[in-house]
mmCIF file of C-alpha atoms in Angstrom:
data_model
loop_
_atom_site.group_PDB
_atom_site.id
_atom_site.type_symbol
_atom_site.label_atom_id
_atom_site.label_comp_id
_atom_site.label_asym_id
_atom_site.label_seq_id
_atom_site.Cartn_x
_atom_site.Cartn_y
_atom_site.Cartn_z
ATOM 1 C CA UNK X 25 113.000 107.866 105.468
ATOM 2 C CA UNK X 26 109.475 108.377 103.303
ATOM 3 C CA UNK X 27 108.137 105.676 101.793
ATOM 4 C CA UNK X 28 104.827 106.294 99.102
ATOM 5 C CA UNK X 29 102.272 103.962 98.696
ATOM 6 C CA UNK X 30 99.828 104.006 95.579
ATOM 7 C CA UNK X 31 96.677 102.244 95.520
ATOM 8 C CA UNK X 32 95.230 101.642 91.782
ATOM 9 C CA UNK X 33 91.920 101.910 90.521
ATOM 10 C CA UNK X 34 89.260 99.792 92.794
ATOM 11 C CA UNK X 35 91.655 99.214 95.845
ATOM 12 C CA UNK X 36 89.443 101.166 97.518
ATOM 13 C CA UNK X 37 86.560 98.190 97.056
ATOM 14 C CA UNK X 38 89.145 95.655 99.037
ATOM 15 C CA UNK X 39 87.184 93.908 101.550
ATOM 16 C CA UNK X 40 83.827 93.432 99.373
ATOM 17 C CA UNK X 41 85.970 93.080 95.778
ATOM 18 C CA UNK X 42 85.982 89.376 94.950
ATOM 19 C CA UNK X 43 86.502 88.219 98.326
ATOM 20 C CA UNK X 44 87.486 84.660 97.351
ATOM 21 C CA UNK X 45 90.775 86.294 94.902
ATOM 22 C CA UNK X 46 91.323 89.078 96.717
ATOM 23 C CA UNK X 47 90.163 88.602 100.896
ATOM 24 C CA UNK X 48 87.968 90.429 103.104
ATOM 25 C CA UNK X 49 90.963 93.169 104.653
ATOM 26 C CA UNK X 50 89.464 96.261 103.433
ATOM 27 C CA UNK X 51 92.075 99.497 102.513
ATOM 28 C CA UNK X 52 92.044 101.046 105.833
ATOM 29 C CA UNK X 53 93.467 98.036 107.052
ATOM 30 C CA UNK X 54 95.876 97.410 105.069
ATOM 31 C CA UNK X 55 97.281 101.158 105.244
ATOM 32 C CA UNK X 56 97.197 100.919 109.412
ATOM 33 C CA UNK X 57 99.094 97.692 109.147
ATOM 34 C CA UNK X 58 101.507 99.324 107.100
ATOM 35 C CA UNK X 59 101.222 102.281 109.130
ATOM 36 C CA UNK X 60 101.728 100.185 112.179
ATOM 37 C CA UNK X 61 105.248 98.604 110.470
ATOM 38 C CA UNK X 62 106.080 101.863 109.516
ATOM 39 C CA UNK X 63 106.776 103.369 113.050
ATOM 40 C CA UNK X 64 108.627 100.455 113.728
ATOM 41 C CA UNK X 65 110.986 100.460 111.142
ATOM 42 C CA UNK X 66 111.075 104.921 111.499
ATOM 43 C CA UNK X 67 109.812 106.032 108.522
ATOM 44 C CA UNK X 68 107.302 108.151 107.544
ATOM 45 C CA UNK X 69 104.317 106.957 105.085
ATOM 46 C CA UNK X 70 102.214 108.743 102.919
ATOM 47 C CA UNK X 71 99.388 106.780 100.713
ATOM 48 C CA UNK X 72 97.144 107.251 97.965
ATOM 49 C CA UNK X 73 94.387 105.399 96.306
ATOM 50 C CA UNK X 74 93.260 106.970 93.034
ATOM 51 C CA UNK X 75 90.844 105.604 89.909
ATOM 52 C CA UNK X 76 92.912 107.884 88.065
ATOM 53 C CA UNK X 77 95.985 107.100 86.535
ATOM 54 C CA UNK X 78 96.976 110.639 86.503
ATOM 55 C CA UNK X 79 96.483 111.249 89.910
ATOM 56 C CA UNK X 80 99.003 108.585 91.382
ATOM 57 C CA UNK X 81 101.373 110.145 88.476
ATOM 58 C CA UNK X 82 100.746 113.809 90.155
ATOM 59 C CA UNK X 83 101.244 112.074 93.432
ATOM 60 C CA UNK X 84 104.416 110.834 92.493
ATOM 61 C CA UNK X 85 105.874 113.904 90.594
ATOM 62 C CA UNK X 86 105.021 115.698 94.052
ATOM 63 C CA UNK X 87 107.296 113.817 96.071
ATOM 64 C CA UNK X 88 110.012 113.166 93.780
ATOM 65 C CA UNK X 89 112.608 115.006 95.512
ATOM 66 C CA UNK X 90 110.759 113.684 99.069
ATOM 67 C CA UNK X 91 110.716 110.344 99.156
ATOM 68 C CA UNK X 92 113.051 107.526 99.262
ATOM 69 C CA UNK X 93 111.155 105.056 97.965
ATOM 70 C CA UNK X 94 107.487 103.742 97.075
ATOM 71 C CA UNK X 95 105.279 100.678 96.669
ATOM 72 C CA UNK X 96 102.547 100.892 93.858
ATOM 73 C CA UNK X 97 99.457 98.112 93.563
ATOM 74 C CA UNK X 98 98.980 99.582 89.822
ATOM 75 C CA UNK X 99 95.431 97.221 89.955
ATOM 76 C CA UNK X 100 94.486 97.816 86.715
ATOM 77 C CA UNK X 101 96.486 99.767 85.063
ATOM 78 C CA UNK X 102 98.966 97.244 85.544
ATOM 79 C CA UNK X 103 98.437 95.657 82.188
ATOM 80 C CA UNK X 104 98.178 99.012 80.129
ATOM 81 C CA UNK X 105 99.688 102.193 81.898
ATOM 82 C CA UNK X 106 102.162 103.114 79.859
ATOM 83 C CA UNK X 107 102.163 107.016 81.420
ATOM 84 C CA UNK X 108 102.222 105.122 85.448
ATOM 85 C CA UNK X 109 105.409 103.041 83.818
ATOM 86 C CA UNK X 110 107.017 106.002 82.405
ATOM 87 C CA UNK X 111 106.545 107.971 85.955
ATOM 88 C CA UNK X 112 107.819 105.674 87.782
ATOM 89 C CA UNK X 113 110.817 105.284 85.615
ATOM 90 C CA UNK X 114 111.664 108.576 86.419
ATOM 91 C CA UNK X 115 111.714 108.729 89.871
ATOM 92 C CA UNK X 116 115.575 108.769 91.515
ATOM 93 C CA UNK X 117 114.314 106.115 94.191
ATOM 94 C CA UNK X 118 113.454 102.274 94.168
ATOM 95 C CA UNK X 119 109.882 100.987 93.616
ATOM 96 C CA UNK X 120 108.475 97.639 94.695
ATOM 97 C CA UNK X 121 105.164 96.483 92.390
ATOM 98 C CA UNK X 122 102.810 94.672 94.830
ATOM 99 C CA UNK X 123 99.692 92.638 94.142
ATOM 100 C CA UNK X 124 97.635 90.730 96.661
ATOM 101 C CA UNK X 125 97.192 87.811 94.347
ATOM 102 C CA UNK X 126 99.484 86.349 92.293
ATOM 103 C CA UNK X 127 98.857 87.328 88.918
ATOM 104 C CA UNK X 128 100.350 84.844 86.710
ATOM 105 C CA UNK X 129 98.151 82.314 87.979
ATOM 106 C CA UNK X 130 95.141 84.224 87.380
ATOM 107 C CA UNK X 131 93.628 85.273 83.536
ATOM 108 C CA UNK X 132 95.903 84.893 81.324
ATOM 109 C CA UNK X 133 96.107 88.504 80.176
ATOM 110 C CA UNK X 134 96.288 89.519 83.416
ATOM 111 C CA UNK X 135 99.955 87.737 83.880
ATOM 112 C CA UNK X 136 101.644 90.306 81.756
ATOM 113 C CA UNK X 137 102.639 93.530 83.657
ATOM 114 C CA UNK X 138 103.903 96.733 81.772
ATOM 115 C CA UNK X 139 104.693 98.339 84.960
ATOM 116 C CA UNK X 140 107.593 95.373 85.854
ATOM 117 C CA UNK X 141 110.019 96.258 84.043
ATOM 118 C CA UNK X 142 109.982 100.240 85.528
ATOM 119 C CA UNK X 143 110.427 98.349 88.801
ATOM 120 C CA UNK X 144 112.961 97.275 91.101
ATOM 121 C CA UNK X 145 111.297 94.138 91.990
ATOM 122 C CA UNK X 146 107.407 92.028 92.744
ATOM 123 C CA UNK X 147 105.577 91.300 95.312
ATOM 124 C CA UNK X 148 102.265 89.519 95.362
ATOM 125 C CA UNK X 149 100.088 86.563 95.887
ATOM 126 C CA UNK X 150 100.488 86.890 99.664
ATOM 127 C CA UNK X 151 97.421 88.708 100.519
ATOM 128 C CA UNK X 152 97.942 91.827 102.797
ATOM 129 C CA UNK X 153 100.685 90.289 103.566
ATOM 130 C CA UNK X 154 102.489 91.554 100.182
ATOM 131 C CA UNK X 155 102.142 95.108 101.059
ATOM 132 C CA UNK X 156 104.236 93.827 104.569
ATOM 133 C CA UNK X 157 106.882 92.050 102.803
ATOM 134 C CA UNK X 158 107.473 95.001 100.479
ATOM 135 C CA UNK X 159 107.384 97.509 102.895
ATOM 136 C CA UNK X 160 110.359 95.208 104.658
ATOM 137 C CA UNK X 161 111.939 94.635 101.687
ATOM 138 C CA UNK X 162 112.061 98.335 100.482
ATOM 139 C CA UNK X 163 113.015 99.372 103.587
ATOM 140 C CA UNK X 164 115.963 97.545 103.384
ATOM 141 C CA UNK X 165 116.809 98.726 99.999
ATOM 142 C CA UNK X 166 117.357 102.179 101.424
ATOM 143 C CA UNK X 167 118.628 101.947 103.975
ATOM 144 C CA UNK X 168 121.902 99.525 102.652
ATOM 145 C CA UNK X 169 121.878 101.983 99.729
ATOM 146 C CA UNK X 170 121.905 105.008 102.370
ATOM 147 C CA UNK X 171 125.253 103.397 104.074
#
């Protein structure tokens, strides 16, 4: 089994970012905790952080025929990428949105995701510890769908 993961724009500043929303677990460590889960559950991980919108859509259209599955932190572009929704529309496997905090308590314009509906489900306001569940949660996904 390959799972994705896509970072969004300024994932990549996790650790010094608004430490009081967002924590002080940087990237890295989120990726070798998920890493780390990954070999337990046997499957293989391959993750991206881009500023670029275009670049996590090139990521995906790379591994569409690849992968069983992703998890996306659209940062954000959550609010306004239309292209991101429409690639991830298109893939043949699931996707689980994930956000370290939980968004509809935050800014109100920042409780609206476009990418949500593309998806087959949310995680978020758990910290690091959304990127955990999903992984978990996607890996379950495939698998019973596998059987």
């Amino acid at each position: 089994m390959k799972i994705l993961v896509l970072h969004g724009p300024n994932l990549n500043l996790f650790g010094r970012r608004e430490p009081h929303i967002y924590g002080t677990t940087t990237l890295q460590e989120i990726n070798d905790r998920l890493l780390a889960l990954a070999g337990e559950l046997g499957i293989g991980l391959e993750t991206i952080q881009s500023n670029h919108e275009g670049e996590l859509i090139d990521f995906l259209h790379e591994h569409i025929d690849a992968a069983q599955g992703a998890l996306v932190n659209p940062a954000g572009l959550t609010q306004h990428g239309v292209p991101l929704h429409d690639a991830i529309k298109a893939m043949p496997f699931p996707v689980i949105e994930v956000h370290m905090s939980n968004i509809a308590a935050r800014e109100p314009w920042r409780a609206h995701s476009i990418i949500s509906p593309a998806v087959k489900g949310t995680v978020q306001g758990l910290g690091p510890h959304s990127y955990l569940a999903a992984l978990r949660g996607l890996h379950d996904i495939v698998k019973s769908s596998a059987s």
